[in-house]
C-alpha cells in the first residue's frame, strides 16, 4: 500500500556539520567523496569524472534529471550512453531491467546517506541494483543534502515516508501510475579502491 502523505521534514537540507560527518564516514568506508555547493557544480564534476571512451548508464533519478546530468550523459553525444545506444525500448520488461546491468560506469542517486557512511536505495523493480552493487566497474552517486540522515533506521523511514510518496505523486501526475517499494539496497562499504564516488550537494535536489 502506497503512503500518500509526504513527511516534509525529510525535505530540509542537512547542515554543514551533518554533511561533513557523512562525508568523513563515507571516506572511512572506502568511498571517494566530493562536496559541491550547487547542482550545476555537480553536473560539471560528473561530466569530468565519466570517461568518454567507456559505456555509461544513467539510473532513473530526479536528481540527475533536475541537475542536467541525465541530458548531458545521454543526449550530448559526448559519451557512450547505454540508453542512447539501446535503440527503441523492448516490450519485454526484463530487457529493460537488464539494460544497464553491466556498464563500465553507472551514474545515479540514492534515497538516503547516513552519518555512519551508508547509502540506502529503494526501488520497485531493483533494476539499478546490479550496477550499483557490483555490475559496474565504477559507480557515481549524486546526492542532495536533504538525503543525509543520522542512521540506517532513519534512512529506511525516509524512503517509506518521503521518497516513495513523492515518486508515487510523480508517476500519478505524469503517467497515471502508482509506485511501490519492492526492494531495498544498503551499501555499507566499498570493497574496491576508487570504485564508488559520492557527490554531495549542499542544496536540496530530487527526493
Coordinates of N, CA and C in Angstrom, one line a residue:
X1 N 0.8 -1.2 0.0 CA 0.0 0.0 0.0 C 0.9 1.2 0.0
X2 N 0.6 2.2 -0.9 CA 1.4 3.4 -1.0 C 1.0 4.4 0.0
X3 N 2.0 5.0 0.6 CA 1.8 6.1 1.6 C 1.7 7.4 0.8
X4 N 0.6 8.1 0.8 CA 0.4 9.2 0.0 C 0.7 10.5 0.8
X5 N 0.9 10.5 2.1 CA 1.2 11.6 2.9 C 2.8 11.7 2.9
X6 N 3.3 12.9 2.5 CA 4.7 13.0 2.5 C 5.2 13.7 3.8
X7 N 6.2 13.1 4.3 CA 6.9 13.6 5.5 C 7.9 14.7 5.0
X8 N 7.4 15.9 5.1 CA 8.3 17.0 4.6 C 9.5 17.4 5.4
X9 N 9.5 16.8 6.6 CA 10.7 17.0 7.4 C 12.0 16.5 6.8
X10 N 11.8 15.5 5.8 CA 12.9 14.9 5.1 C 13.3 15.8 3.9
X11 N 12.7 16.9 3.7 CA 13.0 17.7 2.5 C 14.0 18.8 2.8
X12 N 14.3 19.0 4.1 CA 15.2 20.1 4.6 C 16.6 19.6 4.4
X13 N 17.5 20.5 3.8 CA 18.9 20.1 3.7 C 19.6 19.9 5.1
X14 N 20.5 19.0 5.2 CA 21.2 18.8 6.4 C 22.2 19.9 6.5
X15 N 22.6 20.3 7.8 CA 23.5 21.3 8.0 C 25.0 20.9 7.7
X16 N 25.9 21.9 7.8 CA 27.3 21.6 7.4 C 27.9 20.5 8.3
X17 N 27.6 20.5 9.6 CA 28.2 19.5 10.5 C 27.7 18.1 10.1
X18 N 26.4 17.9 9.8 CA 25.9 16.6 9.4 C 26.5 16.2 8.1
X19 N 26.6 17.1 7.1 CA 27.1 16.8 5.8 C 28.6 16.4 5.9
X20 N 29.4 17.1 6.7 CA 30.8 16.8 6.9 C 31.0 15.5 7.6
X21 N 30.1 15.2 8.5 CA 30.2 13.9 9.2 C 29.9 12.7 8.3
X22 N 28.9 12.9 7.4 CA 28.6 11.9 6.4 C 29.7 11.7 5.4
X23 N 30.3 12.8 5.0 CA 31.4 12.7 4.0 C 32.6 12.0 4.6
X24 N 32.9 12.3 5.9 CA 34.1 11.6 6.6 C 33.8 10.1 6.7
X25 N 32.6 9.8 7.1 CA 32.2 8.4 7.3 C 32.3 7.6 6.0
X26 N 31.8 8.3 4.9 CA 31.8 7.6 3.6 C 33.3 7.4 3.2
X27 N 34.1 8.3 3.4 CA 35.6 8.1 3.1 C 36.2 7.0 3.9
X28 N 35.8 6.9 5.2 CA 36.3 5.9 6.0 C 35.8 4.5 5.5
X29 N 34.7 4.5 4.8 CA 34.1 3.2 4.3 C 34.5 2.9 2.9
X30 N 35.5 3.7 2.4 CA 36.1 3.3 1.1 C 35.6 4.1 -0.1
X31 N 34.7 5.1 0.1 CA 34.2 5.9 -1.0 C 35.1 7.1 -1.2
X32 N 35.1 7.5 -2.5 CA 35.6 8.8 -2.8 C 34.5 9.8 -2.7
X33 N 34.7 11.0 -2.0 CA 33.6 11.9 -1.8 C 34.0 13.3 -2.3
X34 N 33.1 13.9 -3.0 CA 33.2 15.3 -3.4 C 32.0 16.1 -2.8
X35 N 32.3 17.2 -2.2 CA 31.2 18.1 -1.7 C 31.2 19.3 -2.5
X36 N 30.0 19.6 -3.1 CA 29.9 20.8 -4.0 C 28.7 21.6 -3.5
X37 N 28.7 22.9 -4.0 CA 27.7 23.8 -3.5 C 26.4 23.7 -4.2
X38 N 26.4 23.5 -5.5 CA 25.2 23.6 -6.4 C 25.1 22.4 -7.3
X39 N 23.8 22.1 -7.8 CA 23.7 21.1 -8.8 C 24.5 21.3 -10.1
X40 N 24.7 22.6 -10.5 CA 25.5 22.9 -11.6 C 26.9 22.5 -11.4
X41 N 27.4 22.7 -10.2 CA 28.8 22.2 -10.0 C 28.9 20.7 -10.0
X42 N 27.8 20.0 -9.5 CA 27.8 18.6 -9.6 C 27.8 18.1 -11.0
X43 N 27.0 18.8 -11.9 CA 26.9 18.4 -13.3 C 28.3 18.5 -13.9
X44 N 29.0 19.6 -13.7 CA 30.3 19.8 -14.3 C 31.3 18.8 -13.8
X45 N 31.2 18.5 -12.5 CA 32.1 17.5 -11.9 C 31.9 16.1 -12.5
X46 N 30.6 15.7 -12.6 CA 30.3 14.3 -13.1 C 30.7 14.2 -14.5
X47 N 30.5 15.2 -15.3 CA 30.9 15.1 -16.7 C 32.4 15.0 -16.9
X48 N 33.2 15.5 -15.9 CA 34.6 15.4 -15.9 C 35.0 14.0 -15.4
X49 N 34.3 13.4 -14.5 CA 34.6 12.1 -13.9 C 34.3 11.0 -14.9
X50 N 33.3 11.1 -15.7 CA 32.9 10.0 -16.6 C 33.8 9.9 -17.8
X51 N 34.5 8.8 -18.1 CA 35.3 8.7 -19.2 C 34.5 8.7 -20.5
X52 N 35.1 9.3 -21.6 CA 34.4 9.4 -22.9 C 34.4 8.1 -23.6
X53 N 35.4 7.2 -23.3 CA 35.6 6.0 -24.1 C 35.0 4.8 -23.4
X54 N 34.2 4.9 -22.3 CA 33.6 3.8 -21.6 C 32.1 3.9 -21.6
X55 N 31.4 2.8 -21.5 CA 30.0 2.8 -21.5 C 29.5 3.4 -20.2
X56 N 28.4 4.2 -20.2 CA 27.9 4.8 -19.0 C 26.3 4.6 -19.0
X57 N 25.8 4.2 -17.9 CA 24.4 4.0 -17.7 C 23.9 5.0 -16.7
X58 N 22.8 5.8 -17.0 CA 22.2 6.7 -16.1 C 21.0 6.0 -15.5
X59 N 21.0 5.8 -14.2 CA 19.9 5.2 -13.5 C 18.8 6.3 -13.4
X60 N 17.5 5.9 -13.5 CA 16.4 6.8 -13.4 C 16.5 7.6 -12.1
X61 N 16.5 8.9 -12.2 CA 16.7 9.7 -11.0 C 16.3 11.1 -11.2
X62 N 15.4 11.7 -10.3 CA 15.1 13.1 -10.4 C 16.3 14.0 -10.2
X63 N 17.2 13.5 -9.3 CA 18.4 14.3 -9.0 C 19.2 14.5 -10.3
X64 N 19.4 13.4 -11.1 CA 20.1 13.5 -12.3 C 19.4 14.4 -13.3
X65 N 18.1 14.2 -13.4 CA 17.3 15.0 -14.4 C 17.3 16.5 -14.1
X66 N 17.1 16.8 -12.8 CA 17.0 18.2 -12.5 C 18.3 18.9 -12.6
X67 N 19.4 18.2 -12.3 CA 20.7 18.8 -12.4 C 21.3 18.9 -13.8
X68 N 20.6 18.3 -14.8 CA 21.1 18.3 -16.1 C 22.1 17.2 -16.5
X69 N 22.3 16.3 -15.5 CA 23.3 15.2 -15.7 C 22.8 14.2 -16.7
X70 N 21.5 13.8 -16.6 CA 21.0 12.8 -17.5 C 21.1 13.3 -18.9
X71 N 20.7 14.5 -19.2 CA 20.7 15.1 -20.5 C 22.1 15.1 -21.1
X72 N 23.1 15.6 -20.2 CA 24.5 15.7 -20.6 C 25.0 14.3 -21.0
X73 N 24.8 13.3 -20.2 CA 25.4 12.0 -20.5 C 24.6 11.2 -21.6
X74 N 23.3 11.4 -21.7 CA 22.6 10.6 -22.6 C 22.3 11.3 -24.0
X75 N 22.3 12.6 -24.0 CA 21.8 13.3 -25.2 C 22.9 14.2 -25.9
X76 N 24.0 14.5 -25.2 CA 25.0 15.4 -25.8 C 25.8 14.7 -26.9
X77 N 25.9 13.4 -26.9 CA 26.7 12.7 -27.9 C 28.2 12.7 -27.5
X78 N 28.5 13.2 -26.4 CA 29.9 13.2 -25.9 C 30.3 11.9 -25.1
X79 N 29.3 11.1 -24.8 CA 29.6 9.9 -24.0 C 29.0 8.7 -24.7
X80 N 29.5 7.5 -24.3 CA 29.0 6.2 -24.8 C 27.8 5.8 -23.9
X81 N 26.7 6.5 -24.1 CA 25.5 6.2 -23.3 C 24.8 4.9 -23.7
X82 N 24.6 4.1 -22.6 CA 23.9 2.8 -22.8 C 22.5 3.1 -23.3
X83 N 21.8 4.1 -22.7 CA 20.4 4.4 -23.1 C 20.4 4.9 -24.5
X84 N 21.3 5.8 -24.9 CA 21.2 6.4 -26.2 C 21.5 5.3 -27.3
X85 N 22.3 4.4 -27.0 CA 22.7 3.4 -28.0 C 21.8 2.1 -28.0
X86 N 20.8 2.1 -27.1 CA 20.0 0.9 -27.0 C 18.9 0.8 -28.0
X87 N 18.6 1.9 -28.7 CA 17.5 1.9 -29.7 C 16.2 2.0 -29.0
X88 N 15.1 1.6 -29.7 CA 13.8 1.6 -29.2 C 13.6 0.6 -28.1
X89 N 13.0 1.0 -27.0 CA 12.8 0.1 -25.8 C 12.0 -1.1 -26.2
X90 N 12.4 -2.3 -25.7 CA 11.7 -3.5 -25.9 C 10.4 -3.6 -25.1
X91 N 9.5 -4.4 -25.7 CA 8.2 -4.6 -24.9 C 8.4 -5.5 -23.7
X92 N 9.6 -6.2 -23.7 CA 9.9 -7.2 -22.7 C 10.4 -6.4 -21.5
X93 N 9.7 -6.3 -20.4 CA 10.1 -5.6 -19.2 C 11.4 -6.0 -18.7
X94 N 11.7 -7.3 -18.8 CA 13.0 -7.8 -18.3 C 14.2 -7.3 -19.1
X95 N 14.0 -7.1 -20.4 CA 15.0 -6.5 -21.2 C 15.3 -5.1 -20.7
X96 N 14.3 -4.3 -20.4 CA 14.5 -3.0 -19.8 C 15.2 -3.0 -18.5
X97 N 14.9 -4.0 -17.6 CA 15.5 -4.1 -16.3 C 17.0 -4.5 -16.5
X98 N 17.3 -5.3 -17.5 CA 18.7 -5.8 -17.7 C 19.5 -4.8 -18.4
X99 N 18.9 -3.7 -19.0 CA 19.6 -2.8 -19.9 C 20.9 -2.3 -19.3
X100 N 20.9 -1.9 -18.1 CA 22.0 -1.2 -17.5 C 22.8 -2.1 -16.5
X101 N 22.7 -3.4 -16.6 CA 23.2 -4.3 -15.6 C 24.7 -4.3 -15.5
X102 N 25.4 -4.1 -16.7 CA 26.9 -4.3 -16.8 C 27.6 -3.2 -17.5
X103 N 27.3 -1.9 -17.2 CA 28.1 -0.8 -17.8 C 29.4 -0.7 -17.2
X104 N 30.3 0.0 -17.9 CA 31.6 0.4 -17.3 C 31.4 1.3 -16.1
X105 N 30.5 2.3 -16.3 CA 30.2 3.3 -15.3 C 28.7 3.5 -15.1
X106 N 28.2 3.5 -13.9 CA 26.8 3.8 -13.6 C 26.8 5.1 -12.9
X107 N 25.8 6.0 -13.2 CA 25.6 7.3 -12.6 C 24.2 7.3 -12.1
X108 N 24.0 7.6 -10.8 CA 22.6 7.6 -10.2 C 22.6 8.4 -9.0
X109 N 21.6 8.0 -8.1 CA 21.5 8.7 -6.8 C 21.0 7.6 -5.8
X110 N 20.8 8.1 -4.6 CA 20.3 7.2 -3.5 C 19.2 8.0 -2.8
X111 N 18.5 7.3 -1.9 CA 17.4 7.9 -1.2 C 17.8 8.4 0.2
X112 N 19.0 7.9 0.7 CA 19.5 8.3 2.0 C 21.0 8.0 2.1
X113 N 21.7 8.9 2.8 CA 23.1 8.8 3.1 C 23.1 9.0 4.6
X114 N 23.6 8.0 5.4 CA 23.7 8.1 6.8 C 25.0 8.8 7.3
X115 N 24.9 9.3 8.4 CA 26.1 9.9 9.0 C 27.1 8.9 9.4
X116 N 26.7 7.6 9.3 CA 27.6 6.5 9.5 C 28.3 6.0 8.2
X117 N 28.0 6.7 7.1 CA 28.6 6.4 5.9 C 28.0 5.3 5.1
X118 N 26.7 5.1 5.2 CA 25.9 4.0 4.5 C 25.0 4.7 3.4
X119 N 24.9 4.0 2.3 CA 24.0 4.5 1.2 C 22.8 3.6 1.2
X120 N 21.6 4.2 1.1 CA 20.3 3.4 1.1 C 19.5 3.8 -0.1
X121 N 19.1 2.7 -0.9 CA 18.3 2.9 -2.1 C 17.0 2.1 -2.1
X122 N 15.9 2.7 -2.4 CA 14.7 1.9 -2.5 C 14.3 1.8 -4.0
X123 N 13.6 0.8 -4.4 CA 13.2 0.6 -5.8 C 12.0 -0.3 -5.9
X124 N 11.3 -0.2 -6.9 CA 10.2 -1.1 -7.2 C 10.7 -2.4 -7.8
X125 N 11.5 -2.3 -8.9 CA 12.0 -3.5 -9.6 C 13.4 -3.8 -9.2
X126 N 14.2 -2.9 -8.7 CA 15.6 -3.2 -8.4 C 16.5 -3.1 -9.6
X127 N 16.1 -2.5 -10.7 CA 16.8 -2.5 -11.9 C 18.2 -1.8 -11.8
X128 N 18.3 -0.9 -10.9 CA 19.6 -0.2 -10.7 C 20.5 -0.9 -9.8
X129 N 20.0 -1.9 -9.1 CA 20.8 -2.5 -8.0 C 22.0 -3.3 -8.5
X130 N 21.9 -3.9 -9.7 CA 23.0 -4.7 -10.2 C 24.3 -3.9 -10.5
X131 N 24.1 -2.8 -11.2 CA 25.3 -2.0 -11.4 C 25.8 -1.2 -10.2
X132 N 24.8 -0.8 -9.3 CA 25.2 -0.2 -8.1 C 26.0 -1.1 -7.2
X133 N 25.6 -2.3 -7.0 CA 26.2 -3.2 -6.1 C 27.6 -3.8 -6.6
X134 N 27.6 -4.2 -7.9 CA 28.8 -4.8 -8.4 C 29.0 -4.8 -9.9
X135 N 27.9 -4.6 -10.7 CA 27.9 -4.8 -12.1 C 28.8 -3.8 -12.8
X136 N 28.8 -2.6 -12.4 CA 29.6 -1.5 -13.0 C 31.0 -1.5 -12.4
X137 N 32.0 -1.2 -13.2 CA 33.3 -1.0 -12.7 C 33.5 0.2 -11.8
X138 N 32.7 1.2 -12.2 CA 32.7 2.5 -11.4 C 31.2 2.9 -11.1
X139 N 31.0 3.4 -10.0 CA 29.7 3.9 -9.6 C 29.8 5.3 -9.1
X140 N 28.9 6.2 -9.6 CA 28.9 7.6 -9.1 C 27.5 8.0 -8.7
X141 N 27.4 8.4 -7.4 CA 26.0 8.7 -6.9 C 26.0 10.2 -6.6
X142 N 25.0 10.9 -7.1 CA 24.9 12.4 -6.8 C 23.7 12.5 -5.9
X143 N 24.0 13.2 -4.8 CA 23.0 13.2 -3.6 C 22.8 14.6 -3.1
X144 N 21.6 15.0 -3.0 CA 21.2 16.3 -2.3 C 21.4 16.2 -0.8
X145 N 21.6 17.4 -0.2 CA 21.9 17.4 1.2 C 20.7 17.0 2.1
X146 N 19.5 17.1 1.5 CA 18.3 16.7 2.3 C 18.2 15.2 2.6
X147 N 19.1 14.4 1.9 CA 19.1 13.0 2.0 C 20.0 12.5 3.1
X148 N 20.7 13.4 3.7 CA 21.6 13.0 4.8 C 20.8 12.8 6.1
X149 N 20.9 11.6 6.7 CA 20.2 11.3 7.9 C 21.1 10.7 8.9
X150 N 20.7 10.7 10.2 CA 21.6 10.2 11.3 C 22.0 8.8 11.1
X151 N 21.0 7.9 10.8 CA 21.4 6.4 10.9 C 20.5 5.7 9.9
X152 N 20.8 4.3 9.8 CA 20.1 3.5 8.9 C 18.6 3.4 9.1
X153 N 18.2 3.4 10.4 CA 16.7 3.3 10.7 C 16.0 4.6 10.1
X154 N 16.6 5.7 10.3 CA 16.0 6.9 9.8 C 16.0 6.9 8.2
X155 N 17.1 6.4 7.7 CA 17.2 6.3 6.2 C 16.1 5.4 5.6
X156 N 15.8 4.3 6.3 CA 14.7 3.5 5.8 C 13.3 4.1 6.0
X157 N 13.2 4.9 7.0 CA 11.9 5.6 7.2 C 11.8 6.7 6.2
X158 N 12.9 7.4 5.8 CA 12.9 8.4 4.8 C 12.3 7.8 3.5
X159 N 12.8 6.6 3.1 CA 12.3 6.0 1.9 C 10.8 5.9 1.9
X160 N 10.3 5.3 3.0 CA 8.9 5.0 3.0 C 8.0 6.2 3.2
X161 N 8.4 7.2 3.9 CA 7.5 8.3 4.2 C 7.8 9.6 3.4
X162 N 8.9 9.6 2.6 CA 9.2 10.8 1.8 C 9.4 10.4 0.3
X163 N 10.5 9.6 0.1 CA 10.8 9.3 -1.3 C 9.7 8.5 -2.0
X164 N 9.2 7.5 -1.4 CA 8.1 6.7 -2.0 C 6.9 7.5 -2.3
X165 N 6.3 8.2 -1.4 CA 5.1 9.0 -1.8 C 5.4 10.1 -2.8
X166 N 6.6 10.7 -2.8 CA 6.9 11.7 -3.8 C 7.0 11.0 -5.2
X167 N 7.6 9.8 -5.3 CA 7.7 9.1 -6.5 C 6.3 8.7 -7.0
X168 N 5.4 8.3 -6.0 CA 4.0 7.9 -6.4 C 3.3 9.1 -7.0
X169 N 3.5 10.3 -6.4 CA 2.9 11.5 -6.9 C 3.4 11.8 -8.3
X170 N 4.7 11.7 -8.5 CA 5.2 12.0 -9.8 C 4.7 11.0 -10.9
X171 N 4.6 9.8 -10.6 CA 4.1 8.8 -11.6 C 2.6 9.0 -11.8
X172 N 1.8 9.4 -10.8 CA 0.4 9.7 -10.9 C 0.2 10.8 -11.9
X173 N 1.0 11.9 -11.6 CA 0.8 13.1 -12.4 C 1.3 12.9 -13.9
X174 N 2.3 12.2 -14.1 CA 2.9 12.0 -15.4 C 2.3 10.9 -16.2
X175 N 2.0 9.8 -15.6 CA 1.6 8.6 -16.3 C 0.3 7.9 -15.8
X176 N -0.3 8.5 -14.7 CA -1.5 7.8 -14.1 C -1.2 6.5 -13.5
X177 N 0.1 6.3 -13.1 CA 0.5 5.0 -12.5 C 0.8 5.2 -11.0
X178 N 0.9 4.1 -10.3 CA 1.3 4.2 -8.9 C 2.7 3.6 -8.7
X179 N 3.3 3.7 -7.5 CA 4.6 3.2 -7.2 C 4.5 2.4 -5.9
X180 N 5.5 1.6 -5.7 CA 5.6 0.7 -4.5 C 7.0 0.5 -4.2
X181 N 7.3 0.1 -3.0 CA 8.7 -0.3 -2.6 C 8.8 -1.8 -2.7
X182 N 9.6 -2.3 -3.6 CA 9.8 -3.7 -3.8 C 11.1 -4.3 -3.3
X183 N 12.1 -3.4 -3.3 CA 13.4 -3.8 -2.9 C 14.2 -2.7 -2.2
X184 N 15.1 -3.0 -1.3 CA 15.9 -2.0 -0.7 C 17.4 -2.5 -0.8
X185 N 18.3 -1.6 -1.2 CA 19.7 -1.9 -1.2 C 20.4 -1.0 -0.2
X186 N 21.3 -1.7 0.6 CA 22.1 -0.9 1.6 C 23.5 -1.2 1.2
X187 N 24.2 -0.1 1.0 CA 25.7 -0.2 0.7 C 26.4 0.3 1.9
X188 N 27.1 -0.6 2.6 CA 27.8 -0.2 3.8 C 29.2 0.1 3.6
X189 N 29.9 -0.5 2.6 CA 31.3 -0.3 2.5 C 31.7 -0.6 1.0
X190 N 32.7 0.1 0.5 CA 33.1 -0.2 -0.9 C 34.4 -1.1 -0.8
X191 N 34.3 -2.2 -1.5 CA 35.4 -3.2 -1.4 C 36.6 -2.9 -2.3
X192 N 36.3 -2.1 -3.4 CA 37.4 -1.9 -4.4 C 37.8 -0.5 -4.4
X193 N 39.1 -0.2 -4.3 CA 39.6 1.2 -4.3 C 39.1 2.0 -5.5
X194 N 38.7 3.2 -5.3 CA 38.3 4.1 -6.4 C 37.1 3.7 -7.2
X195 N 36.3 2.6 -6.7 CA 35.1 2.2 -7.5 C 34.0 3.2 -7.2
X196 N 33.7 3.5 -6.0 CA 32.5 4.2 -5.6 C 32.8 5.7 -5.3
X197 N 32.1 6.6 -6.0 CA 32.2 8.0 -5.7 C 30.9 8.6 -5.3
X198 N 30.8 9.4 -4.3 CA 29.6 10.1 -3.9 C 29.8 11.6 -4.0
X199 N 28.9 12.2 -4.7 CA 29.0 13.7 -4.9 C 27.8 14.3 -4.1
X200 N 28.2 14.9 -3.0 CA 27.2 15.5 -2.1 C 27.0 17.0 -2.4
X201 N 25.8 17.4 -2.6 CA 25.4 18.7 -3.0 C 24.9 19.4 -1.7
X202 N 25.3 20.6 -1.4 CA 24.9 21.3 -0.2 C 23.5 21.8 -0.3
X203 N 22.8 21.7 -1.4 CA 21.5 22.1 -1.6 C 20.6 20.9 -1.7
X204 N 19.3 21.1 -1.5 CA 18.3 20.0 -1.7 C 18.0 19.9 -3.2
X205 N 18.0 18.6 -3.7 CA 17.6 18.4 -5.0 C 17.1 16.9 -5.1
X206 N 16.0 16.7 -5.9 CA 15.5 15.3 -6.0 C 14.7 14.9 -4.8
X207 N 14.4 13.7 -4.6 CA 13.7 13.2 -3.4 C 14.1 11.7 -3.1

